[in-house]
């Protein structure tokens, strides 16, 4: 529920972090020209899981700043008292003493001070922070306006979730031929289930999981020049002698008239994404890779017999 909260926005020393918190979690990942997905600053949120080292799809957390529950009144007062500089002008000293009053008034009262956390990877983070007071005192069992929710925690986990970049394998590998099946599969997929958990210690957590679902193939040309088969399942299907060809491309025309004399095949791995938070749904993650495929004509040799 959202209840009455008391804000505190007096003197902030230059040494204090912008968000007012003490945590600092950084998860950085990129996908070609995509930017960093999530870089948490002044946050207590801890990000863990098997889906952190891979390829981000650039998912953006919807709100770049928020409040997180922090210390109780007595502990916050001590922190503020301990943060005073060793020497400051008298005028600044008086301002420091005035700033402590807001914290002294809350000692003995139930509740916690909530402080700001933010996603430094978002270009709107600083303008978002400007709209939040550095500290708000919140009664027990109450969430202030702009307080972090479990849904937003799931969004942070989603932004940190990555999948491996596809590594395309073909058979034939170096060159294919007209009407010859070109088998397609992905190499070194690794774990087909990857998850990330965002945890606010002692408060709540959210886990987002990506599961490798399927492979999509684009031949790099029109349907009149290539036949695509996509009954690939997760990972595609490596060439097996005598097996039915149902994952790959059969090119119907040579690539000699194409730019650079090749078709550019695109293979996409599709990962379904789920969250353990009620009502939270995400679109699948799709990761692409390309491969140049030169396709030649089958040459036949006619031998003339001798008498």
XYZ file of C-alpha atoms in Angstrom:
307
model
C 0.000 0.000 0.000
C 1.057 3.622 -0.425
C 0.973 5.579 2.811
C 2.078 8.930 4.149
C 5.814 9.434 3.981
C 8.102 12.187 5.207
C 10.728 13.504 2.823
C 14.141 14.804 3.731
C 16.030 16.915 1.251
C 18.411 19.179 3.143
C 22.196 19.370 2.981
C 23.895 16.717 0.845
C 27.683 16.766 0.962
C 29.607 16.334 -2.264
C 31.014 13.070 -0.978
C 27.568 11.475 -0.812
C 26.465 9.293 -3.750
C 23.815 10.786 -6.100
C 21.180 8.273 -5.121
C 21.670 8.356 -1.371
C 22.242 4.596 -1.155
C 25.363 2.575 -0.570
C 25.174 -0.319 -3.039
C 26.824 -0.504 -6.445
C 25.972 -3.325 -8.841
C 27.131 -3.217 -12.449
C 26.020 -5.621 -15.175
C 27.233 -4.597 -18.599
C 26.549 -6.349 -21.879
C 26.243 -5.279 -25.479
C 24.902 -6.494 -28.805
C 26.666 -4.901 -31.751
C 25.429 -1.298 -31.651
C 23.149 -1.742 -28.646
C 23.934 0.085 -25.425
C 24.524 -1.295 -21.947
C 21.347 -2.874 -20.616
C 21.669 -2.209 -16.884
C 24.209 -0.522 -14.607
C 22.845 -0.196 -11.079
C 24.216 2.606 -8.919
C 23.566 3.494 -5.265
C 21.477 0.347 -5.086
C 21.316 -2.607 -2.725
C 19.958 -4.860 -5.469
C 22.088 -7.945 -6.118
C 22.010 -9.590 -9.549
C 22.988 -13.257 -9.905
C 22.390 -16.161 -12.261
C 23.533 -18.224 -15.218
C 22.295 -15.738 -17.813
C 24.717 -12.879 -17.220
C 27.510 -13.680 -19.682
C 26.137 -13.534 -23.180
C 24.464 -11.253 -25.652
C 22.018 -8.608 -24.474
C 19.030 -7.700 -26.609
C 18.983 -4.134 -25.314
C 15.895 -4.486 -23.105
C 15.319 -1.214 -21.272
C 14.102 -0.962 -17.686
C 10.900 1.076 -17.789
C 11.772 3.433 -14.911
C 15.422 4.471 -14.460
C 15.225 5.442 -10.755
C 13.343 4.372 -7.647
C 13.382 4.256 -3.850
C 14.734 1.255 -1.929
C 14.161 0.493 1.783
C 17.211 1.355 3.864
C 18.202 1.848 7.491
C 15.996 2.365 10.513
C 15.913 5.779 12.178
C 18.722 5.189 14.691
C 21.106 3.607 12.189
C 20.483 6.322 9.610
C 21.190 9.055 12.161
C 24.486 7.414 13.054
C 25.416 7.139 9.373
C 24.686 10.820 8.833
C 26.630 11.839 11.939
C 29.610 9.754 10.842
C 29.556 11.306 7.370
C 30.477 14.835 8.506
C 33.736 16.192 7.063
C 36.751 16.620 9.358
C 36.805 20.352 8.661
C 34.279 22.708 7.110
C 33.541 26.442 7.441
C 31.281 27.450 10.309
C 28.375 28.213 7.986
C 28.580 24.745 6.474
C 28.861 23.206 9.939
C 25.609 24.862 10.946
C 23.939 23.566 7.817
C 25.210 20.091 8.666
C 23.716 20.300 12.158
C 20.422 21.490 10.684
C 20.408 18.558 8.267
C 20.679 16.121 11.175
C 17.467 17.362 12.772
C 15.282 15.537 10.248
C 16.981 12.270 11.192
C 17.003 12.968 14.947
C 13.243 13.553 14.902
C 12.595 10.034 13.664
C 14.668 8.187 16.279
C 12.381 5.920 18.296
C 9.717 5.834 15.591
C 8.880 2.699 13.643
C 9.758 2.714 9.988
C 12.720 3.022 7.651
C 14.427 5.612 5.550
C 14.169 4.822 1.854
C 16.956 5.996 -0.439
C 17.343 6.402 -4.189
C 18.780 3.817 -6.571
C 19.112 4.169 -10.326
C 20.122 2.591 -13.612
C 23.108 4.626 -14.804
C 22.882 3.003 -18.247
C 19.650 4.874 -18.925
C 20.132 8.353 -20.443
C 17.123 9.589 -18.443
C 18.509 8.460 -15.069
C 19.771 11.821 -13.809
C 16.603 13.686 -14.762
C 14.617 10.969 -12.995
C 16.741 11.364 -9.850
C 16.112 15.102 -9.864
C 12.440 14.361 -9.228
C 13.110 12.307 -6.076
C 14.105 13.568 -2.633
C 17.325 11.961 -1.348
C 15.553 10.355 1.635
C 11.975 9.538 2.623
C 10.903 8.115 5.998
C 8.306 5.396 5.549
C 6.133 3.657 8.182
C 6.232 -0.169 8.405
C 4.437 -2.182 5.696
C 4.219 0.869 3.456
C 5.683 1.516 0.017
C 6.282 5.165 -0.898
C 5.467 6.610 -4.305
C 8.302 5.552 -6.648
C 9.239 2.744 -4.260
C 10.717 -0.330 -5.957
C 8.182 -3.075 -6.695
C 8.646 -6.758 -7.415
C 7.543 -6.105 -11.009
C 10.330 -3.553 -11.429
C 12.749 -5.986 -9.848
C 11.745 -8.490 -12.537
C 12.379 -5.823 -15.194
C 15.891 -5.304 -13.836
C 16.528 -9.054 -14.015
C 15.147 -9.080 -17.567
C 17.467 -6.243 -18.608
C 20.452 -8.171 -17.245
C 19.429 -11.433 -18.944
C 21.573 -12.427 -21.920
C 21.693 -15.313 -24.381
C 24.672 -16.653 -26.355
C 25.296 -15.417 -29.873
C 24.422 -18.150 -32.400
C 27.329 -19.959 -34.043
C 26.100 -21.263 -37.379
C 27.204 -24.668 -38.658
C 26.435 -25.833 -42.194
C 26.766 -28.996 -44.207
C 28.123 -28.590 -46.844
C 30.305 -26.083 -45.045
C 32.427 -24.087 -47.501
C 30.216 -24.169 -50.589
C 26.794 -25.514 -51.494
C 25.238 -26.407 -54.820
C 21.920 -25.949 -56.561
C 19.261 -28.398 -55.277
C 21.647 -29.796 -52.661
C 20.263 -29.662 -49.083
C 22.266 -27.280 -46.885
C 21.832 -28.516 -43.329
C 21.772 -25.891 -40.568
C 22.426 -26.169 -36.848
C 23.990 -24.152 -34.044
C 27.296 -25.042 -32.453
C 28.225 -24.697 -28.777
C 24.786 -23.621 -27.570
C 25.662 -24.434 -23.973
C 22.900 -24.293 -21.401
C 19.482 -24.186 -23.034
C 17.970 -22.606 -19.919
C 19.432 -19.393 -18.528
C 18.137 -17.350 -15.608
C 18.846 -14.115 -13.739
C 17.639 -13.210 -10.255
C 17.447 -9.647 -8.939
C 17.343 -9.605 -5.145
C 16.711 -6.829 -2.667
C 18.257 -8.603 0.345
C 15.812 -9.369 3.109
C 12.912 -7.859 1.168
C 12.074 -9.599 -2.126
C 13.476 -11.132 -5.285
C 12.427 -11.830 -8.870
C 13.759 -14.417 -11.318
C 13.518 -14.266 -15.098
C 14.293 -17.374 -17.175
C 15.070 -17.773 -20.875
C 14.557 -21.192 -22.490
C 15.935 -22.026 -25.936
C 12.840 -22.763 -27.983
C 13.505 -22.795 -31.721
C 15.589 -21.744 -34.719
C 14.450 -19.500 -37.559
C 16.209 -19.362 -40.927
C 16.246 -16.723 -43.650
C 17.882 -17.882 -46.853
C 19.003 -14.434 -47.995
C 16.940 -14.601 -51.163
C 13.379 -15.109 -52.409
C 11.251 -18.230 -52.212
C 11.680 -18.714 -55.969
C 15.417 -19.138 -55.459
C 15.497 -21.074 -52.180
C 13.391 -23.509 -50.188
C 13.606 -23.105 -46.395
C 12.787 -25.883 -43.929
C 12.430 -24.915 -40.274
C 11.486 -28.062 -38.384
C 14.646 -27.503 -36.398
C 13.649 -27.696 -32.754
C 16.096 -26.074 -30.360
C 19.571 -25.935 -31.853
C 18.855 -27.112 -35.390
C 19.779 -30.543 -36.751
C 23.326 -31.580 -37.634
C 23.794 -33.547 -40.833
C 23.223 -37.255 -40.416
C 23.565 -39.623 -43.332
C 20.183 -41.011 -44.350
C 18.203 -38.628 -42.105
C 15.281 -36.592 -43.393
C 16.244 -33.056 -44.378
C 13.940 -30.739 -42.420
C 16.195 -27.985 -41.035
C 18.078 -25.883 -43.536
C 17.942 -24.415 -47.025
C 17.823 -25.927 -50.476
C 19.003 -23.269 -52.924
C 17.338 -23.480 -56.340
C 19.556 -20.976 -58.147
C 23.279 -20.340 -58.102
C 24.584 -17.248 -56.311
C 26.789 -16.032 -59.159
C 24.424 -13.122 -59.870
C 24.287 -11.988 -56.224
C 26.400 -9.284 -54.519
C 29.801 -10.830 -53.716
C 28.561 -14.040 -55.399
C 26.966 -15.331 -52.180
C 23.629 -15.570 -50.406
C 23.673 -14.115 -46.877
C 21.855 -16.570 -44.623
C 20.460 -15.364 -41.288
C 19.877 -17.821 -38.451
C 17.948 -16.707 -35.372
C 17.826 -18.470 -32.020
C 14.507 -17.869 -30.259
C 14.341 -17.977 -26.455
C 11.038 -17.855 -24.583
C 11.164 -15.699 -21.456
C 9.197 -16.259 -18.250
C 9.171 -14.632 -14.812
C 8.230 -15.974 -11.389
C 6.193 -12.827 -10.718
C 2.432 -13.016 -11.249
C 1.192 -11.056 -14.237
C 4.642 -10.314 -15.657
C 5.158 -11.381 -19.270
C 7.978 -10.760 -21.731
C 8.455 -11.177 -25.454
C 10.935 -13.844 -26.602
C 14.601 -12.948 -26.969
C 15.851 -13.376 -30.520
C 19.568 -13.485 -31.317
C 20.750 -13.360 -34.931
C 23.876 -14.437 -36.780
C 24.681 -14.393 -40.486
C 26.681 -16.621 -42.783
C 27.709 -16.163 -46.409
C 26.742 -19.149 -48.548
C 28.226 -19.437 -52.041
C 26.056 -21.687 -54.212
C 27.343 -23.132 -57.451
C 25.886 -25.119 -60.313
C 26.446 -28.846 -60.341
C 28.865 -29.536 -63.144
C 28.384 -32.647 -65.224
C 31.047 -34.254 -67.338
C 30.198 -36.070 -70.551
C 32.783 -38.538 -71.670
C 32.886 -39.720 -75.238
C 33.694 -43.358 -75.574
C 36.427 -44.554 -77.951
C 36.195 -47.352 -80.418
